[in-house]
Short mmCIF file of C-alpha atoms and ligand atoms in Angstrom, two decimals:
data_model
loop_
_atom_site.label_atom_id
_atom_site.label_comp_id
_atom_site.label_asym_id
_atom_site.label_seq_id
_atom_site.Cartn_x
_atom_site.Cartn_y
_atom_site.Cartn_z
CA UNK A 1 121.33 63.92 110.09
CA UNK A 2 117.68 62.76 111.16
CA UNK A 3 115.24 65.29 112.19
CA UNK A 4 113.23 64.44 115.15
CA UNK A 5 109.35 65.75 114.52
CA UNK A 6 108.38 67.59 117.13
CA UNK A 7 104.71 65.41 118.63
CA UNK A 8 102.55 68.29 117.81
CA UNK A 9 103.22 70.81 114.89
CA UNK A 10 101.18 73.84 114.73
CA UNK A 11 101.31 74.61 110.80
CA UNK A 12 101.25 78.68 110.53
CA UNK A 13 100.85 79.83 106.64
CA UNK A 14 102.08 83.06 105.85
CA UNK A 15 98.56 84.47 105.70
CA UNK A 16 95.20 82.78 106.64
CA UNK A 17 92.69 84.45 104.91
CA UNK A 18 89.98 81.66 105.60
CA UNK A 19 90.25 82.44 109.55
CA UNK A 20 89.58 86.19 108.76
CA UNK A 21 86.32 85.40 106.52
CA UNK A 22 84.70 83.36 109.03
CA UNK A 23 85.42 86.03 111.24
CA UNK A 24 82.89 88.30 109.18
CA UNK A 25 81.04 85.91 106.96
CA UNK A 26 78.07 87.47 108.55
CA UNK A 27 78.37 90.88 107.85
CA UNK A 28 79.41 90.37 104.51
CA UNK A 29 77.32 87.99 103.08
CA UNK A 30 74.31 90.19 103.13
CA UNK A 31 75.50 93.38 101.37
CA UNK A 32 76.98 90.87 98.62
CA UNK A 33 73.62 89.03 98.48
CA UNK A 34 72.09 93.02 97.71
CA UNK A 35 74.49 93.47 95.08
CA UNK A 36 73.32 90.15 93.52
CA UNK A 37 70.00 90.76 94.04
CA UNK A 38 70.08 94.39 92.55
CA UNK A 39 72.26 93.37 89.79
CA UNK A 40 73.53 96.71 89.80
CA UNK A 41 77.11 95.41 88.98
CA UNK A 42 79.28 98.19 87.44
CA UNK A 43 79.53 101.67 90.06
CA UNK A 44 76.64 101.01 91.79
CA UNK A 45 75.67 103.05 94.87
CA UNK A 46 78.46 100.95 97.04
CA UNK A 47 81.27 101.79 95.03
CA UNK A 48 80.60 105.35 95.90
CA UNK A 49 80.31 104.60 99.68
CA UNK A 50 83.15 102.79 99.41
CA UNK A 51 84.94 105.97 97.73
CA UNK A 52 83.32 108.50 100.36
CA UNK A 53 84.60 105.87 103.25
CA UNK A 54 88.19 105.92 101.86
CA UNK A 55 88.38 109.28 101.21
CA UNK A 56 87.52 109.93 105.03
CA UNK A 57 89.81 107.60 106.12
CA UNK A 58 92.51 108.89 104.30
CA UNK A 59 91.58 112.61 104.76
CA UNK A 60 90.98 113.63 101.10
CA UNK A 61 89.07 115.17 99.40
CA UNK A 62 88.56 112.97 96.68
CA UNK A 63 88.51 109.01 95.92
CA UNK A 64 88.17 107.23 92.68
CA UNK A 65 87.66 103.58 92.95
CA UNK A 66 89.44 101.19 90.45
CA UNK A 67 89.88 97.78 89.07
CA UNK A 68 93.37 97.40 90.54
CA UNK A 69 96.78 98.89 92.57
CA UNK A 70 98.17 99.17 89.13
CA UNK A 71 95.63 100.58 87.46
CA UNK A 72 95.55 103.35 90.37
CA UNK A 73 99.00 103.80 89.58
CA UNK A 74 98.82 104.37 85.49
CA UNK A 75 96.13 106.37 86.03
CA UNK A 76 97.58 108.75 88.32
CA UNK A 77 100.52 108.58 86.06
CA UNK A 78 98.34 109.92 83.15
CA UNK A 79 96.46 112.04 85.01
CA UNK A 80 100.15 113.52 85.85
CA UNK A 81 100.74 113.54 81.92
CA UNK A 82 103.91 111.34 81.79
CA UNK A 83 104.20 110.03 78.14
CA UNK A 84 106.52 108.79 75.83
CA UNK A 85 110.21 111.57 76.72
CA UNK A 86 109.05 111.66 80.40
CA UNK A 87 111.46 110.35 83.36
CA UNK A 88 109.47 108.62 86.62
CA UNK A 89 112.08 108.65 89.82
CA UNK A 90 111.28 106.01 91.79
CA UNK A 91 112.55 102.71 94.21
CA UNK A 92 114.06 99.32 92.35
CA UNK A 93 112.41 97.66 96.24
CA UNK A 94 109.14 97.40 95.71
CA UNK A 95 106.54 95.18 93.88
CA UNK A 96 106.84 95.46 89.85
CA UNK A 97 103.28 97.14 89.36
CA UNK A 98 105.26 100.49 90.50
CA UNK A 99 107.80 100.56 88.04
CA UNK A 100 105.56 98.28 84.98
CA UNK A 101 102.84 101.47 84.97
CA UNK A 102 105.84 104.02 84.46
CA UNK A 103 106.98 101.85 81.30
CA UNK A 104 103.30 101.20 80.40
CA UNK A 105 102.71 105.25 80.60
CA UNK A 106 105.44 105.42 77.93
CA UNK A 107 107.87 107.11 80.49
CA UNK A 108 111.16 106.03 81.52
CA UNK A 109 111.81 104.33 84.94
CA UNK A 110 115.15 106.25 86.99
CA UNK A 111 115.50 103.76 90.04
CA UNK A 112 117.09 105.10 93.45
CA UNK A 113 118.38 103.22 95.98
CA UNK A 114 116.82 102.64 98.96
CA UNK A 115 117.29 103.61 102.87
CA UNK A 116 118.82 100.65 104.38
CA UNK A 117 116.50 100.63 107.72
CA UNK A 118 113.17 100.72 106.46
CA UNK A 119 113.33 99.98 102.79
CA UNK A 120 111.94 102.93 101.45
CA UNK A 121 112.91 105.20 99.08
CA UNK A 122 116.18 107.65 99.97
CA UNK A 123 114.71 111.13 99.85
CA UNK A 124 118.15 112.63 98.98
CA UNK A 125 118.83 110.47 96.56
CA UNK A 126 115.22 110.91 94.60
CA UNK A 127 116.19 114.40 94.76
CA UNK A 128 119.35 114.16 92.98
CA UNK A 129 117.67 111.91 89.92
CA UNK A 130 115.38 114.67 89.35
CA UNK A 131 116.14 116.15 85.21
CA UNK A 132 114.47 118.35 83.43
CA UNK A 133 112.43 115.42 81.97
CA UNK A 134 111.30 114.16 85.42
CA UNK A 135 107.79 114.11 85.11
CA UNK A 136 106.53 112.90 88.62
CA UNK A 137 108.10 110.74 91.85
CA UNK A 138 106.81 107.49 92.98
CA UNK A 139 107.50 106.50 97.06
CA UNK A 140 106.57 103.37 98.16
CA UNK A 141 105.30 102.68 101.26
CA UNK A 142 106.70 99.06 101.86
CA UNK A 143 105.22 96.81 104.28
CA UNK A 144 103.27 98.98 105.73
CA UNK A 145 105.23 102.02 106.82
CA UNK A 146 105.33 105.43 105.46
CA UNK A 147 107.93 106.50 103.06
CA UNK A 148 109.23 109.87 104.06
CA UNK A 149 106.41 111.72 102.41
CA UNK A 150 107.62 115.43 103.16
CA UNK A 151 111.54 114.85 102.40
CA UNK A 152 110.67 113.41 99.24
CA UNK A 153 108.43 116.84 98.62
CA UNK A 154 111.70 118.86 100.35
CA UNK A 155 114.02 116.74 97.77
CA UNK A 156 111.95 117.03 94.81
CA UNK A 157 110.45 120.26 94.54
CA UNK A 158 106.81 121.35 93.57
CA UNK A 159 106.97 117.78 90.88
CA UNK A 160 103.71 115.52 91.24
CA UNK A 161 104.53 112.95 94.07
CA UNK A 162 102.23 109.65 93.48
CA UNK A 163 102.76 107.88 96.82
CA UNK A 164 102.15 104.28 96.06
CA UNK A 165 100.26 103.09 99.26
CA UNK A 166 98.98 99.93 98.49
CA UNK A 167 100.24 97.88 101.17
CA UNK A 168 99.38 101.09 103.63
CA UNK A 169 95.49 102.13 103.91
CA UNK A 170 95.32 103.50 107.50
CA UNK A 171 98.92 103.56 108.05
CA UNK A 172 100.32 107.47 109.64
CA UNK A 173 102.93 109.51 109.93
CA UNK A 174 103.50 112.10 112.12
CA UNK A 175 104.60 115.16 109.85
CA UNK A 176 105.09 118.85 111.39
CA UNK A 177 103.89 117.62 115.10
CA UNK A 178 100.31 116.24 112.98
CA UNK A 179 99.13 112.65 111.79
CA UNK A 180 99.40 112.48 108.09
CA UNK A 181 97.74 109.70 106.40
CA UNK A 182 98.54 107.45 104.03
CA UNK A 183 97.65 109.23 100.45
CA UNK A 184 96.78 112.46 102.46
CA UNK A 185 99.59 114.69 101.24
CA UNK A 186 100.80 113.19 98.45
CA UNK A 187 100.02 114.62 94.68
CA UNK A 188 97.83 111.22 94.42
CA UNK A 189 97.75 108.53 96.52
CA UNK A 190 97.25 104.61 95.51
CA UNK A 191 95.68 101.73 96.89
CA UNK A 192 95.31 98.14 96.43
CA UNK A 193 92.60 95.61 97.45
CA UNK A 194 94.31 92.57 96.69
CA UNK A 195 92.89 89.77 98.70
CA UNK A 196 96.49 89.65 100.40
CA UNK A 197 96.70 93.28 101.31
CA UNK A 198 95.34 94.76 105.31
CA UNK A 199 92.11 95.85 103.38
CA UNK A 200 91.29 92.67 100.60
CA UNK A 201 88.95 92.15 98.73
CA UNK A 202 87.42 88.81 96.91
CA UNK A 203 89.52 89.40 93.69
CA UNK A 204 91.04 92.61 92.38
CA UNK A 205 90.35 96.47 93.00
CA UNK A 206 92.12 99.70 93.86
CA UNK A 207 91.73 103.03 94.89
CA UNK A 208 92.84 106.40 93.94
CA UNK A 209 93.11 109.84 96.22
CA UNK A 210 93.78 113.23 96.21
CA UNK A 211 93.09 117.00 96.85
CA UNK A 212 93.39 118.00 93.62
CA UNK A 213 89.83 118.59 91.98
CA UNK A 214 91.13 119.25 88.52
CA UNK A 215 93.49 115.36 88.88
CA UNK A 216 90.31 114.26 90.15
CA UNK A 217 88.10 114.91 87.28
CA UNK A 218 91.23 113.67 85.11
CA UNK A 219 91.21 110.20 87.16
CA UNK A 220 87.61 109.82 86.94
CA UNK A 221 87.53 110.21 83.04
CA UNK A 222 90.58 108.02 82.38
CA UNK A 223 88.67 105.21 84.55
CA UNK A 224 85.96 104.80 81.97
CA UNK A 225 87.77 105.39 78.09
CA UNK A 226 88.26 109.02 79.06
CA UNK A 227 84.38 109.79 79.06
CA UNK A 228 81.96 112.00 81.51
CA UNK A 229 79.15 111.66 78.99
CA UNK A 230 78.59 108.25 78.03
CA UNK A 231 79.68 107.55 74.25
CA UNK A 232 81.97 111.20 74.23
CA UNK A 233 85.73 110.61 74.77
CA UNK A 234 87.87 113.62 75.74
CA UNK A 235 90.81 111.64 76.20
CA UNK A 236 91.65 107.81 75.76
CA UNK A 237 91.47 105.90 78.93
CA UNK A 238 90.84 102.75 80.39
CA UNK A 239 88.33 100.30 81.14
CA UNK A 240 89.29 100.14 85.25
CA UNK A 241 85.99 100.13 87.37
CA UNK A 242 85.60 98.99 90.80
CA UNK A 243 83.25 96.10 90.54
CA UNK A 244 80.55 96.57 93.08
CA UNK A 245 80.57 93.13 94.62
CA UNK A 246 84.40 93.78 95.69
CA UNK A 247 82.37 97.47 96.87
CA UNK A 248 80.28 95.25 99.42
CA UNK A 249 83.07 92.87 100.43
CA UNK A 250 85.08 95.64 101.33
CA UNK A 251 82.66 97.79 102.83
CA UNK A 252 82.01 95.16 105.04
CA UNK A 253 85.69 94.55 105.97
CA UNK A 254 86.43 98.41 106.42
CA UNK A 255 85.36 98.84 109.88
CA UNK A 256 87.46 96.02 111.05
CA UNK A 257 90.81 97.55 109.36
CA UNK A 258 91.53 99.59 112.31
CA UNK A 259 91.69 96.82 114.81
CA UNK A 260 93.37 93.98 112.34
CA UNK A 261 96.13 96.66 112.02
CA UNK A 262 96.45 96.76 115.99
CA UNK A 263 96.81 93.08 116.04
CA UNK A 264 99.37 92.87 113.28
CA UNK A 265 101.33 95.41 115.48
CA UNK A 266 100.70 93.16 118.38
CA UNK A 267 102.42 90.44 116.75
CA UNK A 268 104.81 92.50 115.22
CA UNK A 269 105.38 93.90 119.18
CA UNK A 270 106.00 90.04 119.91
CA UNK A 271 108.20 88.91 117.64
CA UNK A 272 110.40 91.95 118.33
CA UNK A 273 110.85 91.35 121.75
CA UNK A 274 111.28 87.45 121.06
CA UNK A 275 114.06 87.78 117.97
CA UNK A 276 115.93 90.75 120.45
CA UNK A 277 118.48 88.76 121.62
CA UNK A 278 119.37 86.72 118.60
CA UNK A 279 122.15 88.78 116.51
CA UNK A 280 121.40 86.45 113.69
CA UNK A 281 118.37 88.08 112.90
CA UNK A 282 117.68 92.17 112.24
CA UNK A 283 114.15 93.28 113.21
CA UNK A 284 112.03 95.89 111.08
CA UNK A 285 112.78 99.10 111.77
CA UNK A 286 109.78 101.80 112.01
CA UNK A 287 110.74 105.06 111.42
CA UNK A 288 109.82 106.90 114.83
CA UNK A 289 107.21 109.12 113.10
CA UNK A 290 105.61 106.75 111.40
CA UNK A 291 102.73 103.81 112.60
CA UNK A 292 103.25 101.05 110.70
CA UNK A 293 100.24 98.55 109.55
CA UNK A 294 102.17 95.74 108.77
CA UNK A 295 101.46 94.70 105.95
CA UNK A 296 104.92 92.68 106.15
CA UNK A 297 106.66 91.73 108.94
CA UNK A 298 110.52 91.65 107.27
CA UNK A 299 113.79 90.14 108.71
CA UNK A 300 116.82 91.01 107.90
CA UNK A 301 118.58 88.11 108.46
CA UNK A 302 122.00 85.65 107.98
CA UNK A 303 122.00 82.74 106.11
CA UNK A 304 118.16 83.68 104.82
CA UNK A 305 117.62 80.81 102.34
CA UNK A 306 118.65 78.48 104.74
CA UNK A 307 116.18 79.76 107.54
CA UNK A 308 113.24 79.98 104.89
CA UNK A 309 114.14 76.22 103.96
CA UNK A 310 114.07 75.17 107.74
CA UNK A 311 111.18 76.96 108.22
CA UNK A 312 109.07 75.19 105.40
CA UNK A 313 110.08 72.04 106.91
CA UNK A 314 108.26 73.17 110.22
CA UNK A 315 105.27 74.08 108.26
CA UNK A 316 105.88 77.27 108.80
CA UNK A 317 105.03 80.03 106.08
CA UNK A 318 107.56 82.71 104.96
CA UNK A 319 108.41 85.19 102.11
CA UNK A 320 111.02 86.74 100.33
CA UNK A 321 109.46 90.30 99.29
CA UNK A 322 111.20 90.82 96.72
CA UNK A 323 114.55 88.36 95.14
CA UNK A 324 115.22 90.39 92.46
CA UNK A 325 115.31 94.37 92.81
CA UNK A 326 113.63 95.83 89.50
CA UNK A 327 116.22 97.67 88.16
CA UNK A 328 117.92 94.27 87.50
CA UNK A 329 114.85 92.54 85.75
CA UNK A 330 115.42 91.15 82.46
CA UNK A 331 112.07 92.81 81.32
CA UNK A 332 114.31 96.58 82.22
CA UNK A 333 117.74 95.30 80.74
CA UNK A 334 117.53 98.57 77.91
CA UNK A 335 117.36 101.09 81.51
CA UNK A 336 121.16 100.18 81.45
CA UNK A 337 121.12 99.53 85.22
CA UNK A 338 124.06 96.79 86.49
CA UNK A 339 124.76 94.66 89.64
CA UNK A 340 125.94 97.68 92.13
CA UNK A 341 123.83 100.72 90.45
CA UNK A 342 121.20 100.64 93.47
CA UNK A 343 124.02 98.54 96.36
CA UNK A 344 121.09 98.40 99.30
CA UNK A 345 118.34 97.30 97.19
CA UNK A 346 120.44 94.44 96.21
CA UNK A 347 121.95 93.79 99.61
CA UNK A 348 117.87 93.98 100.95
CA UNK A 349 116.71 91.70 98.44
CA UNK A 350 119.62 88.84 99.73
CA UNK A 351 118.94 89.42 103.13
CA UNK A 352 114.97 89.78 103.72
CA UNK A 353 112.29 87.62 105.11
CA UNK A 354 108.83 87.76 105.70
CA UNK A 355 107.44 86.13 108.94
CA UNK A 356 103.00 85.32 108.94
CA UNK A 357 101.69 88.75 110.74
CA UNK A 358 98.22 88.17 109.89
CA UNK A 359 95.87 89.12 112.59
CA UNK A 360 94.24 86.45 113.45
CA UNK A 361 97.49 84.38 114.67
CA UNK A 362 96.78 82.54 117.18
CA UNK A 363 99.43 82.62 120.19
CA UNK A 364 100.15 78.86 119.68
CA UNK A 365 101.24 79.87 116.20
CA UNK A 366 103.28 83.06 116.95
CA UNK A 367 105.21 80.94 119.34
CA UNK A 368 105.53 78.33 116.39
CA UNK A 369 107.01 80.96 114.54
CA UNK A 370 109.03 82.25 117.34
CA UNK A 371 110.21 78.80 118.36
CA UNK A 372 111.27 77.79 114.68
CA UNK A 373 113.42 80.88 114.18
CA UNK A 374 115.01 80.94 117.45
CA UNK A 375 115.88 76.70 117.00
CA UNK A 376 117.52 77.15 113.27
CA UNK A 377 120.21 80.19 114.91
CA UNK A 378 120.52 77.22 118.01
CA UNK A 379 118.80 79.37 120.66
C1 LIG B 401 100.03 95.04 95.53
C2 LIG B 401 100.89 96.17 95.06
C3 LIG B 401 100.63 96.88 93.87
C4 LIG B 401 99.63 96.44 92.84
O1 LIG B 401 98.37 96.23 93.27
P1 LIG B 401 97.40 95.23 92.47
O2 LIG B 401 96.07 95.52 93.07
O3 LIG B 401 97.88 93.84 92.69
O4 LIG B 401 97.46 95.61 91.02
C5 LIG B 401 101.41 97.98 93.58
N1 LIG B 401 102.41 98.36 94.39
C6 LIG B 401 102.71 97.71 95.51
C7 LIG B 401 103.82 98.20 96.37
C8 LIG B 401 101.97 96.58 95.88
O5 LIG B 401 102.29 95.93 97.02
#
């Protein structure tokens, strides 16, 4: 069969990050040349704007920058004192940081399946994991939405819930008739700044939050070798700074987070009303108390590899987030998990796809996208 090329193809990648920069290569050009010129590299004064700024966003009280999401994550897993005899609950559908810090902590991952409509973790079944070695819970909040923060807490008791939020700074839920955000009621809450994530830096960082004033002073110690007082170690830690330059890209990008993650949820509004009539293809589905940010805009859809492969010949950008659910990874063979253990992780993992949801898509290029899909299911 020969494939006609259409005259004029509008290539869409699955994120554009050089169309947000110039966007704001203004604004953030300065406060990085003030870092340089300072030389004030490691925690200087924007790190802790940056940590007062997240903190307010996400309604905390505290925020502890670091060098990574997974960082954030083994620290507020060792803040939480899992060690070596300690079980971690948590989802085999997410990104491998969440489950990699759990082993790293010297716990022992439990995997749960998932809730088929929005990925996330099934409260009920997090609950029912829970032994009298489970040290702490770990919800994702995939692509952007919410995991069921307070049926987790119903399900698991008074244990330390580490919501794992890195693909959700500024997302909500509506809990008890209020607006909950992301990392606000969780034990600890963790954030990424991966370049690819709604708030991204130039490199690696994270962010940790809480309430808790005594996990606080835990986090803040295990960020720098477990010391307060330079050269004094209470506890051994980590080396896991934010670096201020990422501080100053970030602060820069921070005001804009709130409108990007209107326009992803523009597109996202878009391609739901443009994919509605094709049975083919399963839209995401937003829990109604939750606002998603998008960090992913996932398909469930028929003949997925096939569609990905079309789509790649239209230069157009898509991703499979994630092939291989953790609790079948080589690197967690010794967990004793099988093909089956966790049935709608597996059956997500051979039927997702992630569409380009970045903000600034142009229209041209959401109806690229939209066109593409609709041609491979012959609509
Ligand atoms: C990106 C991500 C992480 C890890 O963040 P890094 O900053 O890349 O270390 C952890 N969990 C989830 C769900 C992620 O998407």
């Amino acid at each position: 069969m020969s494939t006609t090329v259409a005259p004029t193809v509008i290539p869409v990648p699955l994120l554009d990050l050089q169309a947000q920069h110039a966007t704001i290569r203004d604004e953030v050009m300065p406060l990085v040349t003030q870092v340089i010129e300072e030389q004030g590299f490691i925690l200087g004064p924007l790190v802790g704007q940056l940590e007062c700024a997240v903190a307010g966003l996400s309604r905390t009280r505290f925020a502890i920058g670091c060098a990574n999401g997974t960082d954030a994550i083994l620290i507020a897993l060792r803040a939480v004192g899992a060690g070596h005899g300690d079980e971690v609950v948590t989802t085999p559908f997410t990104f491998f940081a969440t489950a990699g810090t759990i082993h790293n902590s010297g716990a022992r991952p439990v995997f749960v399946d998932i809730d088929p409509a929005t990925f996330n973790i099934d409260p009920e079944a997090a609950g029912a994991a829970v032994t009298s070695r489970t040290k702490a819970v770990i919800p994702v909040d995939l692509f952007g939405q919410m995991a069921p923060i307070e049926r987790v807490r119903a399900a698991v008791g008074a244990l330390p819930i580490i919501e794992d939020a890195a693909q959700t700074i500024g997302a909500r839920r509506r809990i008890d008739g209020e607006w909950r955000m992301a990392g606000e009621v969780a034990t600890i809450g963790t954030f990424s700044f991966f370049p690819s994530k709604n708030l991204g830096g130039w490199g690696d960082g994270g962010m940790i939050v809480t309430q808790d004033e005594v996990l606080a002073d835990a986090m803040l110690k295990l960020r720098t070798h477990g010391s307060r007082k330079t050269y004094f170690h209470e506890l051994v830690g980590y080396n896991s700074r934010l670096d201020t330059l990422q501080a100053a890209v970030l602060m820069a990008k921070l005001p804009h987070l709130a409108a990007w993650s209107a326009a992803r949820r523009a597109n996202a509004a878009y391609y739901d009303a443009a994919f509605a009539d094709v049975p083919e293809v399963r839209t995401p589905v937003i829990d109604p108390a939750n606002e998603s940010i998008y960090n992913q805009y996932t398909l469930r859809c028929e003949r997925r590899d096939a569609l990905q492969a079309f789509l790649k010949e239209r230069q157009v950008g898509s991703a499979i987030y994630y092939p291989l659910p953790l609790h079948l990874q080589p690197c967690f063979a010794y967990l004793g998990y099988r093909e089956g253990s966790c049935p709608e992780a597996e059956r997500a993992a051979r039927e997702v796809l992630s569409l380009p949801v970045f903000p600034e898509l142009s229209a041209a290029q959401r109806d690229a996208v939209v066109a593409a899909v609709r041609a491979f299911y012959g609509r």
